[in-house]
Coordinates of C-alpha atoms in Angstrom, one line a residue:
Chain A
M1 CA 24.9 -25.2 4.4
A2 CA 28.4 -23.7 3.4
I3 CA 29.3 -20.1 4.3
L4 CA 32.0 -18.3 3.1
V5 CA 33.5 -15.9 5.0
V6 CA 35.9 -13.0 3.4
A7 CA 38.9 -12.1 5.8
A8 CA 40.8 -9.2 5.7
H9 CA 44.6 -9.4 7.0
D10 CA 47.5 -7.6 7.0
G11 CA 49.7 -10.3 5.5
K12 CA 50.8 -11.9 8.6
T13 CA 47.3 -12.8 10.6
V14 CA 43.8 -12.1 9.9
R15 CA 42.4 -9.5 11.6
A16 CA 40.5 -9.7 14.8
N17 CA 37.2 -9.5 13.6
V18 CA 37.5 -12.3 11.3
A19 CA 36.8 -14.6 14.6
N20 CA 33.2 -13.0 15.5
A21 CA 32.7 -13.4 11.9
V22 CA 33.3 -16.7 11.9
T23 CA 31.1 -17.1 15.2
A24 CA 28.6 -15.2 13.4
A25 CA 28.9 -17.8 10.0
G26 CA 28.4 -20.6 12.5
Q27 CA 24.7 -19.3 13.5
M28 CA 23.8 -19.6 9.8
G29 CA 25.1 -22.8 8.9
S30 CA 27.5 -25.3 9.5
D31 CA 30.3 -25.3 7.4
V32 CA 32.4 -22.2 7.4
T33 CA 35.2 -21.6 4.7
V34 CA 37.4 -18.5 4.9
L35 CA 39.0 -16.7 2.4
V36 CA 41.8 -15.7 2.3
A37 CA 43.0 -13.8 -0.7
G38 CA 46.0 -11.6 -0.7
S39 CA 49.9 -12.1 -2.3
G40 CA 51.9 -14.6 -0.4
A41 CA 49.6 -14.6 2.3
D42 CA 50.8 -17.9 3.9
E43 CA 50.9 -16.8 7.5
A44 CA 47.6 -15.1 7.2
A45 CA 46.2 -18.4 5.8
K46 CA 47.8 -20.5 8.4
S47 CA 45.8 -17.9 11.5
A48 CA 42.9 -18.4 9.8
A49 CA 43.1 -22.3 9.6
A50 CA 43.4 -21.8 13.8
I51 CA 39.8 -20.2 14.4
Q52 CA 37.7 -23.0 15.8
G53 CA 34.8 -23.2 13.5
V54 CA 36.3 -22.8 10.3
A55 CA 36.5 -26.4 8.1
K56 CA 38.3 -25.2 5.0
V57 CA 40.6 -21.9 4.0
L58 CA 40.9 -21.1 0.6
Q59 CA 44.4 -18.9 -0.2
A60 CA 44.1 -16.9 -3.1
D61 CA 47.7 -15.8 -4.0
D62 CA 47.6 -13.2 -6.7
A63 CA 49.6 -9.7 -6.4
A64 CA 45.9 -8.1 -7.1
Y65 CA 44.9 -8.9 -3.7
A66 CA 47.8 -7.2 -1.7
N67 CA 45.9 -3.9 -1.2
W68 CA 42.6 -4.7 -1.0
L69 CA 41.1 -3.2 -3.5
A70 CA 37.4 -3.7 -4.2
E71 CA 37.6 -3.8 -7.9
D72 CA 39.4 -7.1 -7.8
I73 CA 38.7 -8.7 -4.8
A74 CA 34.9 -8.9 -5.4
P75 CA 35.1 -10.6 -8.9
L76 CA 37.3 -13.7 -6.6
V77 CA 34.3 -13.8 -3.8
V78 CA 31.5 -14.1 -7.2
K79 CA 33.1 -16.4 -8.5
L80 CA 33.2 -18.8 -5.2
A81 CA 29.8 -17.5 -4.2
P82 CA 26.8 -19.9 -5.7
N83 CA 28.7 -22.9 -4.0
Y84 CA 27.8 -20.9 -0.7
S85 CA 24.5 -19.6 0.8
H86 CA 26.0 -17.1 2.1
V87 CA 29.1 -14.4 2.0
V88 CA 29.6 -13.1 5.5
M89 CA 32.1 -10.5 6.2
A90 CA 33.3 -8.4 9.1
A91 CA 31.3 -4.9 8.5
D92 CA 34.6 -2.8 8.9
S93 CA 35.8 -0.3 6.1
V94 CA 36.7 -3.1 3.9
G95 CA 33.6 -5.4 4.6
K96 CA 31.7 -2.1 4.1
N97 CA 33.6 -1.6 0.7
I98 CA 33.9 -4.7 -0.5
A99 CA 30.4 -6.5 0.4
P100 CA 28.1 -4.3 -1.9
R101 CA 29.9 -4.6 -4.7
V102 CA 29.8 -8.5 -4.1
A103 CA 26.2 -8.1 -3.5
A104 CA 25.2 -5.9 -6.6
L105 CA 27.4 -8.2 -9.3
L106 CA 25.2 -11.0 -7.6
D107 CA 22.0 -9.4 -8.1
V108 CA 21.0 -9.7 -4.7
A109 CA 20.5 -7.6 -1.9
Q110 CA 22.6 -7.3 1.0
V111 CA 22.3 -7.5 5.1
S112 CA 24.9 -4.4 6.5
E113 CA 25.6 -4.8 10.2
A114 CA 23.9 -7.0 11.5
I115 CA 24.1 -7.7 15.6
Q116 CA 21.9 -11.6 15.7
V117 CA 21.3 -14.0 13.3
V118 CA 18.0 -15.0 13.9
S119 CA 17.8 -17.5 11.0
P120 CA 19.6 -18.3 8.4
D121 CA 18.0 -15.9 6.5
T122 CA 16.6 -13.7 9.0
F123 CA 19.1 -11.3 10.6
V124 CA 18.4 -8.3 13.2
R125 CA 20.2 -4.7 12.3
P126 CA 20.2 -1.5 13.6
I127 CA 18.7 1.3 12.0
Y128 CA 18.8 5.3 12.5
A129 CA 21.9 5.1 14.2
G130 CA 20.9 2.6 16.6
N131 CA 17.8 3.9 17.7
A132 CA 15.6 1.3 15.9
M133 CA 16.6 -2.3 15.6
A134 CA 14.9 -3.7 12.2
T135 CA 14.1 -7.7 11.8
V136 CA 15.2 -8.3 8.0
Q137 CA 14.3 -11.3 6.1
T138 CA 16.6 -12.4 2.6
A139 CA 14.6 -14.4 0.5
D140 CA 17.9 -14.6 -2.3
K141 CA 19.7 -17.0 -2.9
V142 CA 23.2 -16.2 -1.8
K143 CA 22.7 -14.1 1.2
V144 CA 25.6 -11.1 1.2
V145 CA 25.6 -10.3 5.1
T146 CA 28.5 -8.2 7.4
I147 CA 27.9 -8.2 10.9
R148 CA 28.8 -6.2 13.7
P149 CA 31.7 -7.6 15.2
T150 CA 31.0 -6.2 18.6
N151 CA 27.9 -8.0 18.8
F152 CA 29.3 -11.3 18.6
K153 CA 32.2 -13.4 20.7
A154 CA 35.3 -13.9 19.1
A155 CA 35.6 -17.9 18.0
A156 CA 38.5 -19.4 20.2
A157 CA 42.1 -20.0 18.6
G158 CA 43.1 -24.2 18.6
G159 CA 41.2 -25.2 15.0
S160 CA 43.8 -26.7 12.2
A161 CA 41.6 -26.1 9.2
A162 CA 42.9 -27.7 5.8
I163 CA 44.3 -24.8 3.6
E164 CA 43.4 -25.2 -0.4
K165 CA 45.8 -22.9 -2.7
I166 CA 43.2 -21.3 -5.5
G167 CA 44.1 -19.2 -8.2
G168 CA 43.3 -15.9 -8.5
E169 CA 41.2 -13.7 -11.4
G170 CA 43.9 -11.0 -11.6
A171 CA 43.8 -7.3 -11.9
K172 CA 40.9 -5.4 -13.5
G173 CA 43.2 -2.2 -14.1
L174 CA 40.4 0.2 -12.6
S175 CA 42.1 1.1 -9.6
S176 CA 45.6 1.1 -7.9
Y177 CA 46.8 1.4 -4.5
V178 CA 49.4 4.2 -3.9
G179 CA 49.9 4.6 -0.1
A180 CA 48.4 4.9 3.2
E181 CA 49.1 7.5 6.3
L182 CA 48.3 4.9 9.6
S183 CA 48.1 6.4 12.8
K184 CA 50.5 4.8 14.7
S185 CA 49.7 3.8 18.8
E186 CA 51.0 1.1 21.6
R187 CA 47.1 1.3 22.6
P188 CA 44.7 -2.0 22.1
E189 CA 42.6 -1.6 19.1
L190 CA 39.8 0.6 19.6
T191 CA 37.5 -2.2 19.0
S192 CA 38.5 -4.9 20.6
A193 CA 39.5 -3.1 23.9
K194 CA 38.1 -3.7 27.3
I195 CA 38.5 -0.3 28.2
V196 CA 37.8 2.6 25.9
V197 CA 38.6 6.4 27.1
S198 CA 36.8 9.1 24.7
G199 CA 37.0 12.7 24.8
G200 CA 34.9 14.7 23.5
R201 CA 35.0 18.7 22.8
G202 CA 35.6 19.5 26.5
L203 CA 38.9 19.0 25.8
Q204 CA 39.7 21.8 24.4
S205 CA 42.9 21.1 22.7
G206 CA 44.9 18.2 21.0
E207 CA 47.6 19.1 23.9
N208 CA 44.6 18.5 26.6
F209 CA 44.0 14.9 25.1
K210 CA 47.8 13.7 26.2
M211 CA 46.2 13.8 29.7
L212 CA 43.3 11.1 28.4
E213 CA 46.5 8.6 26.4
T214 CA 48.1 9.0 30.6
L215 CA 44.7 7.7 31.8
A216 CA 44.2 5.2 29.1
D217 CA 47.8 3.8 29.6
K218 CA 46.8 3.4 33.5
L219 CA 43.9 1.3 32.8
G220 CA 45.5 -0.6 29.6
A221 CA 42.8 1.1 27.4
G222 CA 42.0 1.8 23.7
L223 CA 41.6 5.5 23.2
G224 CA 38.5 6.9 21.3
A225 CA 36.9 10.2 20.8
S226 CA 33.6 12.0 19.4
R227 CA 33.3 13.6 16.0
A228 CA 33.6 17.1 17.6
A229 CA 37.0 16.4 18.9
V230 CA 38.2 14.7 15.5
D231 CA 36.3 18.0 13.3
A232 CA 38.5 19.7 15.8
G233 CA 41.3 18.4 15.2
Y234 CA 42.3 17.3 18.3
V235 CA 42.5 13.6 17.3
P236 CA 43.1 11.7 13.7
N237 CA 39.7 10.8 12.6
D238 CA 40.1 6.7 12.8
Y239 CA 39.9 7.5 16.5
Q240 CA 35.7 8.2 16.4
V241 CA 33.6 6.3 17.7
G242 CA 29.7 6.8 16.3
Q243 CA 27.8 6.3 13.2
T244 CA 30.0 7.6 11.4
G245 CA 33.2 6.0 12.9
K246 CA 33.7 3.0 14.8
V247 CA 31.1 1.1 17.0
V248 CA 32.7 0.0 20.0
A249 CA 31.1 -2.3 23.2
P250 CA 34.1 -2.7 25.5
D251 CA 33.2 -3.7 29.5
L252 CA 34.3 0.1 30.4
Y253 CA 33.8 3.1 28.4
I254 CA 34.3 6.5 29.7
A255 CA 33.3 9.5 28.1
I256 CA 35.0 12.5 28.6
G257 CA 34.0 16.4 27.7
I258 CA 30.8 14.2 25.4
S259 CA 27.8 15.5 25.3
G260 CA 26.4 12.7 23.8
A261 CA 25.2 13.3 20.9
I262 CA 22.9 10.7 18.9
Q263 CA 25.4 10.2 16.2
H264 CA 28.1 9.2 18.9
L265 CA 25.9 7.1 21.1
A266 CA 25.3 4.9 18.5
G267 CA 28.7 3.9 18.3
M268 CA 28.7 3.0 22.2
K269 CA 25.6 2.6 23.8
D270 CA 25.9 -1.2 23.7
S271 CA 29.0 -1.1 26.1
K272 CA 28.6 -2.9 29.5
T273 CA 29.3 -0.1 32.1
I274 CA 29.5 3.5 30.7
V275 CA 30.8 6.3 33.0
A276 CA 30.1 9.8 32.1
I277 CA 32.2 12.9 33.4
N278 CA 31.3 16.2 32.0
K279 CA 30.7 19.8 33.5
D280 CA 27.0 20.0 32.6
E281 CA 24.7 18.5 34.2
E282 CA 22.1 18.4 31.4
A283 CA 24.2 16.4 29.1
P284 CA 22.8 13.6 27.2
I285 CA 25.7 10.9 28.0
F286 CA 23.8 10.7 31.8
Q287 CA 20.9 9.5 30.4
V288 CA 23.0 6.5 29.0
A289 CA 25.5 6.5 32.0
D290 CA 25.9 3.8 34.5
Y291 CA 28.1 6.3 36.8
G292 CA 28.3 10.0 36.0
L293 CA 30.5 12.4 37.4
V294 CA 29.3 16.0 37.4
G295 CA 32.6 18.0 37.0
D296 CA 35.6 19.4 35.5
L297 CA 37.1 17.0 33.6
F298 CA 40.4 19.0 33.9
Q299 CA 40.2 18.5 37.8
I300 CA 38.8 15.1 37.9
V301 CA 40.7 13.4 34.9
P302 CA 44.3 13.7 37.2
E303 CA 42.6 13.2 39.9
L304 CA 41.0 9.6 38.4
T305 CA 45.0 8.9 37.0
A306 CA 46.0 8.7 40.2
A307 CA 43.4 6.8 42.1
V308 CA 43.6 3.7 39.3
E309 CA 47.5 4.2 39.4
K310 CA 46.8 3.3 43.9
K311 CA 44.7 0.4 43.1
Chain B
M1 CA 32.6 17.0 -17.3
K2 CA 28.9 15.9 -16.5
V3 CA 28.9 15.1 -12.3
L4 CA 25.6 13.2 -11.3
V5 CA 25.1 13.4 -7.5
A6 CA 22.7 11.8 -5.4
V7 CA 20.7 13.0 -2.6
K8 CA 18.2 11.5 -0.6
R9 CA 15.3 12.8 2.1
V10 CA 15.8 11.4 5.4
I11 CA 14.1 12.3 8.7
D12 CA 16.1 15.3 10.2
Y13 CA 19.6 14.5 12.0
N14 CA 18.4 16.2 15.1
V15 CA 15.0 14.6 15.6
K16 CA 14.4 11.6 18.2
I17 CA 12.3 9.0 16.1
R18 CA 9.7 6.9 17.5
V19 CA 9.1 3.5 16.5
K20 CA 5.6 3.0 15.2
A21 CA 3.0 1.1 17.8
D22 CA 2.6 -1.8 15.3
N23 CA 6.1 -2.1 14.5
T24 CA 5.9 -1.6 11.1
G25 CA 8.9 1.0 11.1
V26 CA 9.4 4.5 11.9
E27 CA 7.1 7.5 12.3
T28 CA 7.8 9.4 9.8
A29 CA 4.4 11.7 9.6
N30 CA 4.6 15.5 10.9
V31 CA 8.4 14.9 10.8
K32 CA 11.2 17.2 9.8
M33 CA 13.2 15.6 6.8
S34 CA 15.8 17.1 5.3
M35 CA 19.0 16.1 3.0
N36 CA 21.2 13.1 4.2
P37 CA 24.0 14.9 5.6
F38 CA 26.4 12.8 3.4
D39 CA 24.7 13.8 0.6
E40 CA 25.1 17.6 0.9
I41 CA 28.6 16.9 1.2
A42 CA 28.0 15.5 -2.2
V43 CA 26.2 18.3 -3.4
E44 CA 29.4 20.4 -2.4
E45 CA 32.1 18.9 -3.6
A46 CA 30.4 18.7 -7.2
I47 CA 29.7 22.0 -6.8
R48 CA 33.1 22.9 -6.4
M49 CA 34.4 20.7 -9.4
K50 CA 32.4 23.1 -11.3
E51 CA 33.5 26.1 -9.7
K52 CA 37.0 24.9 -10.5
G53 CA 36.2 24.2 -14.1
A54 CA 36.5 20.8 -13.7
A55 CA 32.9 19.9 -14.1
T56 CA 30.5 21.0 -16.8
E57 CA 27.3 20.4 -15.1
V58 CA 26.1 19.1 -11.8
I59 CA 22.9 17.1 -12.1
A60 CA 21.3 16.2 -8.5
F61 CA 19.1 13.2 -8.7
S62 CA 16.6 11.5 -6.0
A63 CA 14.2 8.6 -6.2
G64 CA 11.2 8.5 -3.6
P65 CA 8.0 10.3 -3.0
A66 CA 6.9 13.8 -5.1
Q67 CA 8.4 15.6 -1.5
C68 CA 11.8 14.4 -2.8
Q69 CA 11.6 17.2 -5.2
E70 CA 12.4 19.6 -2.1
T71 CA 15.8 17.6 -1.5
I72 CA 16.7 18.3 -5.2
R73 CA 15.3 22.4 -4.8
T74 CA 18.2 22.2 -1.9
A75 CA 20.3 20.9 -4.7
L76 CA 19.6 23.7 -7.2
A77 CA 19.6 25.9 -4.2
M78 CA 23.3 25.2 -3.1
G79 CA 24.4 25.4 -7.1
A80 CA 23.5 22.4 -8.8
D81 CA 22.3 23.2 -12.8
R82 CA 19.1 20.8 -12.7
G83 CA 17.3 18.2 -11.3
I84 CA 16.1 14.3 -12.2
L85 CA 13.1 13.2 -9.9
V86 CA 12.3 8.7 -10.0
Q87 CA 9.3 9.2 -8.4
A88 CA 8.2 5.8 -6.4
D89 CA 6.1 5.6 -3.7
G90 CA 6.9 2.8 -1.2
E91 CA 10.1 1.6 0.4
L92 CA 13.5 2.1 -2.3
Q93 CA 16.5 -0.3 -1.1
P94 CA 19.9 0.5 -2.0
L95 CA 19.6 -2.1 -4.8
A96 CA 16.8 -1.0 -6.7
V97 CA 18.2 2.7 -6.1
A98 CA 21.3 1.8 -7.8
K99 CA 19.9 0.6 -10.4
L100 CA 17.7 3.8 -11.1
L101 CA 21.0 5.4 -11.3
K102 CA 22.7 3.1 -13.3
A103 CA 19.4 3.9 -15.8
V104 CA 19.9 7.9 -15.2
V105 CA 23.8 7.3 -15.9
E106 CA 23.5 5.2 -19.2
K107 CA 21.2 8.4 -19.8
E108 CA 23.2 11.2 -19.0
Q109 CA 26.8 9.5 -19.4
P110 CA 28.3 11.6 -16.3
G111 CA 32.2 11.1 -15.7
L112 CA 31.6 11.1 -11.8
V113 CA 29.1 10.0 -9.8
I114 CA 28.9 11.3 -6.1
V115 CA 26.5 10.0 -3.5
G116 CA 27.5 10.2 0.6
K117 CA 29.0 7.1 2.3
Q118 CA 25.5 6.0 3.9
A119 CA 22.2 7.6 4.4
I120 CA 21.8 8.2 8.2
D121 CA 17.8 6.5 8.1
D122 CA 18.9 2.8 6.9
D123 CA 22.5 2.9 7.9
S124 CA 23.0 0.4 4.9
N125 CA 26.1 2.2 3.4
Q126 CA 25.7 0.1 -0.1
T127 CA 24.3 2.4 -2.8
G128 CA 28.0 3.7 -3.7
Q129 CA 29.5 0.6 -4.2
M130 CA 26.1 -1.5 -6.0
L131 CA 26.1 1.2 -8.4
A132 CA 30.1 0.7 -9.1
A133 CA 29.7 -2.9 -9.8
L134 CA 26.3 -2.6 -12.0
L135 CA 28.2 0.0 -14.2
G136 CA 31.4 -1.7 -14.2
W137 CA 33.3 1.4 -12.8
S138 CA 35.7 1.8 -9.9
Q139 CA 34.3 2.8 -6.5
G140 CA 36.3 5.4 -4.2
T141 CA 34.6 4.9 -1.2
F142 CA 34.0 6.8 2.2
A143 CA 36.3 9.8 0.8
N144 CA 38.2 12.5 2.4
K145 CA 39.8 14.1 -0.2
I146 CA 39.5 14.0 -4.2
N147 CA 41.5 15.2 -6.8
V148 CA 40.6 14.8 -10.3
A149 CA 43.4 14.3 -12.6
D150 CA 43.6 13.5 -16.7
G151 CA 41.2 10.7 -16.4
S152 CA 41.5 9.3 -13.3
V153 CA 40.6 10.3 -9.3
E154 CA 43.2 10.5 -6.7
V155 CA 41.3 9.8 -3.5
K156 CA 42.0 9.7 0.4
R157 CA 39.9 7.3 2.0
E158 CA 39.2 7.3 5.4
V159 CA 40.0 3.4 6.5
D160 CA 40.0 1.8 10.2
G161 CA 43.7 2.6 11.2
G162 CA 44.0 5.8 9.1
L163 CA 43.8 7.2 5.5
E164 CA 44.5 4.9 2.3
N165 CA 45.3 6.8 -0.9
I166 CA 44.1 5.3 -3.8
K167 CA 43.6 6.0 -7.8
I168 CA 41.1 5.0 -9.4
K169 CA 40.1 5.4 -13.3
M170 CA 37.1 7.5 -14.5
P171 CA 34.3 6.7 -15.2
A172 CA 34.2 6.5 -11.6
V173 CA 32.0 6.6 -8.5
I174 CA 32.7 8.4 -5.0
T175 CA 31.2 7.9 -1.9
T176 CA 31.6 10.8 0.7
D177 CA 33.0 10.7 3.9
L178 CA 32.1 13.8 6.6
R179 CA 35.5 15.1 6.2
L180 CA 35.6 15.9 2.5
N181 CA 34.4 19.3 2.7
E182 CA 31.8 22.2 4.6
P183 CA 28.6 22.3 2.6
R184 CA 27.7 25.5 2.1
Y185 CA 24.4 27.7 2.8
A186 CA 22.0 28.1 0.1
S187 CA 21.2 32.0 0.3
L188 CA 17.8 33.5 -0.5
P189 CA 18.9 35.0 -4.0
N190 CA 20.1 31.2 -5.0
I191 CA 16.9 29.5 -3.6
M192 CA 14.6 31.8 -5.5
K193 CA 16.9 31.1 -8.6
A194 CA 16.6 27.3 -8.2
K195 CA 12.7 27.5 -8.8
K196 CA 13.7 28.4 -11.9
K197 CA 15.6 25.3 -12.6
P198 CA 14.3 22.5 -14.4
I199 CA 13.5 19.0 -12.2
E200 CA 12.5 16.4 -14.8
T201 CA 10.8 13.6 -13.6
L202 CA 10.9 9.9 -14.8
A203 CA 8.9 6.5 -13.4
P204 CA 11.1 3.7 -12.9
D205 CA 8.6 1.3 -14.8
A206 CA 10.0 4.0 -17.6
L207 CA 14.0 3.7 -17.0
G208 CA 13.2 -0.5 -17.1
V209 CA 13.8 -0.9 -13.3
D210 CA 11.8 -3.3 -11.2
V211 CA 11.8 -1.4 -7.1
A212 CA 10.4 -4.0 -5.5
P213 CA 11.7 -4.3 -2.3
R214 CA 14.4 -7.9 -2.0
L215 CA 14.5 -7.4 2.0
K216 CA 11.6 -8.1 3.5
T217 CA 11.1 -6.0 7.1
L218 CA 9.5 -8.4 9.4
K219 CA 9.4 -5.6 12.4
V220 CA 10.7 -2.6 13.7
E221 CA 11.6 -2.7 17.5
E222 CA 12.5 0.0 20.1
P223 CA 16.3 -0.9 21.4
P224 CA 16.6 -2.1 24.9
K225 CA 16.8 0.3 27.4
R226 CA 19.5 1.2 29.6
K227 CA 18.9 1.0 33.3
A228 CA 19.0 4.6 34.6
G229 CA 22.4 5.2 36.1
I230 CA 23.9 6.9 39.8
K231 CA 25.6 9.9 40.1
V232 CA 28.4 9.7 41.8
K233 CA 29.9 13.0 44.2
T234 CA 33.5 11.8 44.3
V235 CA 36.3 10.1 41.7
A236 CA 37.0 8.0 44.9
E237 CA 33.6 6.9 45.2
L238 CA 33.6 6.4 41.0
V239 CA 37.2 4.3 41.4
D240 CA 35.3 2.1 44.1
K241 CA 32.0 1.6 42.3
L242 CA 34.1 0.4 39.1
K243 CA 35.4 -1.9 41.1
N244 CA 33.5 -3.0 44.0
E245 CA 29.8 -2.8 42.0
A246 CA 30.6 -3.3 38.6
G247 CA 33.9 -5.1 38.4
V248 CA 35.5 -3.9 35.2
I249 CA 38.5 -2.2 37.0

């Protein structure tokens, strides 16, 4: 069965989670094709071809695809879809935007955020903020699936797939891209970081988040936040970990001043080791933490930063 | 311009859900239900448009069992003008809801449809995109800010690296992110007034939509439990454990 993976990219390289999607796709069938749509995306296509397990890369060059507008990308995917048994995307903000549009145009159901491939037509996905796991089966001819990247290992580099150039479908004129306001950070990207340091309302201000930045930098960690910290304006919203933000599964997740609401746990409870630092002994976060430290974070965090430095 | 908002009745976000013993689903009997939080934001945004004069009428739509009337009443109490309930028992999946919405959109001809970005029960995040696809309309998903201006909508979207600005042609479908607005509480007088507002009840058959689930749920299980952890006393002990026991730093 041939699988089509639709790859988001920045023009130069495909997103890191495409390698995770290729692994998931490999579990659904054997012949994995990656679609790289863009405007002059030669470099991105090459980076897709270098992922192991990719049999072929389709490079669709069209100015219409420059900014990943769903109205323009979906018709291209829909045109290619009948040649494949599955259309797979990573469940990031690009995949979530485009995949359901593709599915509806094909008149098929979509499987959202699969965390396990049971068989080519059967998938496990979390529901109710990760508090239940549903096993679902689809009988549709083309199966449109988004996968949760943190649940599939990234395919290694070292592949050498052939790149085939294909034409585009042009712009539909329904929408246009105006610009972006991206938050800049030197730190590792949140969803792929090995260690994540996360702060909540307990930090009390955006100024105090600097303390976590220092700790994160010492650990080479990504920086995350709870919804409370984002809503209070301490950090930008793309830091948010949770049901409605990003899902992370690092080796080590350090939750500082975070109570551990259901919404937040949905985004981090698959982390290998969880550390909770909180002054409230009864905080629900301690129920999932491997190591808990009850105390004042303003005292503990600098101490921890110093201790990590010594190691 | 009419604005259509879609609202879903879900288990209240504060409830700790229980998986049924026979693994067929989640226990919903005698559990507190409320309007999906993202949909409250959709209703609020539509009402604000009406207050600013950008919308003339706000219609609240819901699909599901008879109790969804209550969810529509909540939207009416917040300020929506009238309701449409497509009554259907049994599971309704996003594609089916999108098709029901499409049928209602064709009847009502709104200029905008606003829906929540996802329901907190099935966590699908699909219906708005599917509706836009079926109608051939533009979509502004995960909206953080919207501005209706002369035949188009400027939408600030929440994306992975930050925010993104797009301009989409009307008619359009918008899906709301949490930070779009803060929904108002319905006051008692408004709750009383909402009881007099009309709710039209339709059947999927009358709209010509087959709502049979396309995804078959084989089983629903509890997620694996995490082992209980330990509390450490000092930072030194914590660092030691992380280094020597967990091996993560």
